[in-house]
């Protein structure tokens, strides 16, 4: 798919810096719509895998979050149930979305620059 190849080339010189805030113990969704250089949506529903990882800022240890990543006709959606997000302690983390085309292992890292932050607020009151 030419659109995905265009995204890889465009993303290599830099990565986006992004700040996301969520509250532990609540349900939330983060969506990423992907477009090629011509502005057309890149369909990731077939032949791709996607992961959204959260890392501890201090030691860059990958956290097990229980988040669900879904591929759509226009990108990727990351979803957390209240139960899945309840285990995240309040604080700031690094985050990274990786999309891989298994046919040739071409990988696109959509976010994940060193300054990107995923901020978790204190757990919501029950």
PDB file of C-alpha atoms in Angstrom:
ATOM      1  CA  UNK A   1       0.000   0.000   0.000  1.00  0.00           C
ATOM      2  CA  UNK A   2       1.621   3.218  -1.152  1.00  0.00           C
ATOM      3  CA  UNK A   3      -0.068   5.329   1.536  1.00  0.00           C
ATOM      4  CA  UNK A   4       1.654   3.460   4.366  1.00  0.00           C
ATOM      5  CA  UNK A   5       5.016   3.715   2.584  1.00  0.00           C
ATOM      6  CA  UNK A   6       4.509   7.482   2.274  1.00  0.00           C
ATOM      7  CA  UNK A   7       3.865   7.719   6.010  1.00  0.00           C
ATOM      8  CA  UNK A   8       7.056   5.846   6.891  1.00  0.00           C
ATOM      9  CA  UNK A   9       9.232   8.144   4.798  1.00  0.00           C
ATOM     10  CA  UNK A  10       7.529  11.271   6.150  1.00  0.00           C
ATOM     11  CA  UNK A  11       7.856  10.100   9.756  1.00  0.00           C
ATOM     12  CA  UNK A  12      11.544   9.207   9.730  1.00  0.00           C
ATOM     13  CA  UNK A  13      13.063  12.687  10.176  1.00  0.00           C
ATOM     14  CA  UNK A  14      10.977  13.491  13.258  1.00  0.00           C
ATOM     15  CA  UNK A  15       8.339  12.203  15.611  1.00  0.00           C
ATOM     16  CA  UNK A  16       5.371  14.150  16.893  1.00  0.00           C
ATOM     17  CA  UNK A  17       5.328  15.373  20.458  1.00  0.00           C
ATOM     18  CA  UNK A  18       1.986  14.714  22.066  1.00  0.00           C
ATOM     19  CA  UNK A  19       0.422  15.230  25.483  1.00  0.00           C
ATOM     20  CA  UNK A  20      -2.486  13.041  26.547  1.00  0.00           C
ATOM     21  CA  UNK A  21      -4.298  13.219  29.874  1.00  0.00           C
ATOM     22  CA  UNK A  22      -6.502  10.451  31.292  1.00  0.00           C
ATOM     23  CA  UNK A  23      -7.922   9.627  34.698  1.00  0.00           C
ATOM     24  CA  UNK A  24      -7.183   6.261  36.259  1.00  0.00           C
ATOM     25  CA  UNK A  25     -10.299   4.239  37.014  1.00  0.00           C
ATOM     26  CA  UNK A  26     -12.304   5.732  34.131  1.00  0.00           C
ATOM     27  CA  UNK A  27     -13.051   4.612  30.575  1.00  0.00           C
ATOM     28  CA  UNK A  28     -11.407   6.591  27.775  1.00  0.00           C
ATOM     29  CA  UNK A  29     -10.594   6.448  24.065  1.00  0.00           C
ATOM     30  CA  UNK A  30      -7.743   7.952  22.045  1.00  0.00           C
ATOM     31  CA  UNK A  31      -8.038   8.012  18.245  1.00  0.00           C
ATOM     32  CA  UNK A  32      -5.378   8.445  15.577  1.00  0.00           C
ATOM     33  CA  UNK A  33      -6.521   9.142  12.012  1.00  0.00           C
ATOM     34  CA  UNK A  34      -3.734   8.506   9.505  1.00  0.00           C
ATOM     35  CA  UNK A  35      -3.465  10.157   6.096  1.00  0.00           C
ATOM     36  CA  UNK A  36      -0.926   9.725   3.322  1.00  0.00           C
ATOM     37  CA  UNK A  37       0.890  12.664   1.708  1.00  0.00           C
ATOM     38  CA  UNK A  38      -2.105  13.271  -0.572  1.00  0.00           C
ATOM     39  CA  UNK A  39      -4.477  13.537   2.407  1.00  0.00           C
ATOM     40  CA  UNK A  40      -6.219  10.214   1.736  1.00  0.00           C
ATOM     41  CA  UNK A  41      -7.012   7.978   4.740  1.00  0.00           C
ATOM     42  CA  UNK A  42      -4.724   4.961   5.189  1.00  0.00           C
ATOM     43  CA  UNK A  43      -6.835   1.827   5.720  1.00  0.00           C
ATOM     44  CA  UNK A  44      -5.274  -0.345   8.419  1.00  0.00           C
ATOM     45  CA  UNK A  45      -8.086  -2.894   8.729  1.00  0.00           C
ATOM     46  CA  UNK A  46      -6.238  -5.675   6.885  1.00  0.00           C
ATOM     47  CA  UNK A  47      -2.628  -6.804   7.020  1.00  0.00           C
ATOM     48  CA  UNK A  48      -1.411  -4.598   9.873  1.00  0.00           C
ATOM     49  CA  UNK A  49      -0.830  -4.872  13.594  1.00  0.00           C
ATOM     50  CA  UNK A  50      -0.893  -1.941  15.980  1.00  0.00           C
ATOM     51  CA  UNK A  51       0.301  -1.559  19.555  1.00  0.00           C
ATOM     52  CA  UNK A  52       0.096   1.380  21.925  1.00  0.00           C
ATOM     53  CA  UNK A  53       2.642   1.117  24.711  1.00  0.00           C
ATOM     54  CA  UNK A  54       3.088   3.060  27.928  1.00  0.00           C
ATOM     55  CA  UNK A  55       6.539   3.313  29.505  1.00  0.00           C
ATOM     56  CA  UNK A  56       7.660   4.367  32.961  1.00  0.00           C
ATOM     57  CA  UNK A  57       9.545   7.654  32.604  1.00  0.00           C
ATOM     58  CA  UNK A  58      12.299   6.785  35.057  1.00  0.00           C
ATOM     59  CA  UNK A  59      13.459   3.429  33.788  1.00  0.00           C
ATOM     60  CA  UNK A  60      11.624   3.217  30.457  1.00  0.00           C
ATOM     61  CA  UNK A  61      10.081  -0.068  31.611  1.00  0.00           C
ATOM     62  CA  UNK A  62       7.068  -1.094  29.558  1.00  0.00           C
ATOM     63  CA  UNK A  63       3.898  -1.136  31.657  1.00  0.00           C
ATOM     64  CA  UNK A  64       1.194  -3.743  31.281  1.00  0.00           C
ATOM     65  CA  UNK A  65      -1.919  -1.628  30.813  1.00  0.00           C
ATOM     66  CA  UNK A  66      -4.660  -3.913  29.442  1.00  0.00           C
ATOM     67  CA  UNK A  67      -5.527  -1.349  26.764  1.00  0.00           C
ATOM     68  CA  UNK A  68      -7.305  -2.423  23.573  1.00  0.00           C
ATOM     69  CA  UNK A  69      -5.983  -1.268  20.184  1.00  0.00           C
ATOM     70  CA  UNK A  70      -8.362  -1.439  17.208  1.00  0.00           C
ATOM     71  CA  UNK A  71      -7.526  -0.764  13.576  1.00  0.00           C
ATOM     72  CA  UNK A  72     -10.055   1.193  11.510  1.00  0.00           C
ATOM     73  CA  UNK A  73     -10.441   2.302   7.903  1.00  0.00           C
ATOM     74  CA  UNK A  74      -8.881   5.650   8.860  1.00  0.00           C
ATOM     75  CA  UNK A  75      -6.382   4.780  11.575  1.00  0.00           C
ATOM     76  CA  UNK A  76      -6.191   3.360  15.074  1.00  0.00           C
ATOM     77  CA  UNK A  77      -8.305   3.648  18.234  1.00  0.00           C
ATOM     78  CA  UNK A  78      -6.914   2.962  21.732  1.00  0.00           C
ATOM     79  CA  UNK A  79      -9.543   2.139  24.357  1.00  0.00           C
ATOM     80  CA  UNK A  80      -9.316   1.646  28.104  1.00  0.00           C
ATOM     81  CA  UNK A  81     -12.091   0.333  30.295  1.00  0.00           C
ATOM     82  CA  UNK A  82     -12.396   1.683  33.828  1.00  0.00           C
ATOM     83  CA  UNK A  83     -11.051  -1.631  35.135  1.00  0.00           C
ATOM     84  CA  UNK A  84      -8.037  -1.592  32.774  1.00  0.00           C
ATOM     85  CA  UNK A  85      -7.086   1.989  33.606  1.00  0.00           C
ATOM     86  CA  UNK A  86      -7.540   1.510  37.370  1.00  0.00           C
ATOM     87  CA  UNK A  87      -4.083  -0.065  37.622  1.00  0.00           C
ATOM     88  CA  UNK A  88      -2.273   3.000  36.273  1.00  0.00           C
ATOM     89  CA  UNK A  89      -0.754   5.073  39.051  1.00  0.00           C
ATOM     90  CA  UNK A  90      -1.008   8.839  38.852  1.00  0.00           C
ATOM     91  CA  UNK A  91       2.010  10.344  37.117  1.00  0.00           C
ATOM     92  CA  UNK A  92       3.601  11.104  33.760  1.00  0.00           C
ATOM     93  CA  UNK A  93       4.630   8.368  31.326  1.00  0.00           C
ATOM     94  CA  UNK A  94       6.053   8.048  27.816  1.00  0.00           C
ATOM     95  CA  UNK A  95       3.741   6.556  25.186  1.00  0.00           C
ATOM     96  CA  UNK A  96       4.217   5.160  21.713  1.00  0.00           C
ATOM     97  CA  UNK A  97       1.963   3.913  18.909  1.00  0.00           C
ATOM     98  CA  UNK A  98       3.578   1.412  16.532  1.00  0.00           C
ATOM     99  CA  UNK A  99       1.929   0.194  13.336  1.00  0.00           C
ATOM    100  CA  UNK A 100       3.565  -2.759  11.584  1.00  0.00           C
ATOM    101  CA  UNK A 101       2.904  -4.221   8.144  1.00  0.00           C
ATOM    102  CA  UNK A 102       3.645  -7.935   8.672  1.00  0.00           C
ATOM    103  CA  UNK A 103       4.335  -8.652   4.993  1.00  0.00           C
ATOM    104  CA  UNK A 104       7.697  -6.845   5.178  1.00  0.00           C
ATOM    105  CA  UNK A 105       7.853  -5.724   8.842  1.00  0.00           C
ATOM    106  CA  UNK A 106       7.720  -2.072   7.801  1.00  0.00           C
ATOM    107  CA  UNK A 107       7.087  -0.110  10.989  1.00  0.00           C
ATOM    108  CA  UNK A 108       5.636   3.329  11.556  1.00  0.00           C
ATOM    109  CA  UNK A 109       6.015   4.948  14.972  1.00  0.00           C
ATOM    110  CA  UNK A 110       3.288   7.559  15.056  1.00  0.00           C
ATOM    111  CA  UNK A 111       4.141   9.070  18.438  1.00  0.00           C
ATOM    112  CA  UNK A 112       6.790   8.413  20.994  1.00  0.00           C
ATOM    113  CA  UNK A 113       9.292  11.249  20.887  1.00  0.00           C
ATOM    114  CA  UNK A 114      11.217  11.668  24.122  1.00  0.00           C
ATOM    115  CA  UNK A 115       9.101  14.653  25.122  1.00  0.00           C
ATOM    116  CA  UNK A 116       5.737  12.927  24.553  1.00  0.00           C
ATOM    117  CA  UNK A 117       3.807  12.414  27.740  1.00  0.00           C
ATOM    118  CA  UNK A 118       0.840  10.360  28.825  1.00  0.00           C
ATOM    119  CA  UNK A 119      -0.320  11.928  32.090  1.00  0.00           C
ATOM    120  CA  UNK A 120      -2.521   9.886  34.398  1.00  0.00           C
ATOM    121  CA  UNK A 121      -4.503  11.819  36.987  1.00  0.00           C
ATOM    122  CA  UNK A 122      -5.452  10.357  40.361  1.00  0.00           C
ATOM    123  CA  UNK A 123      -7.952   7.559  40.354  1.00  0.00           C
ATOM    124  CA  UNK A 124     -11.542   8.687  39.967  1.00  0.00           C
ATOM    125  CA  UNK A 125     -13.671   8.509  43.108  1.00  0.00           C
ATOM    126  CA  UNK A 126     -15.958   5.481  43.167  1.00  0.00           C
TER     127      UNK A 126
END
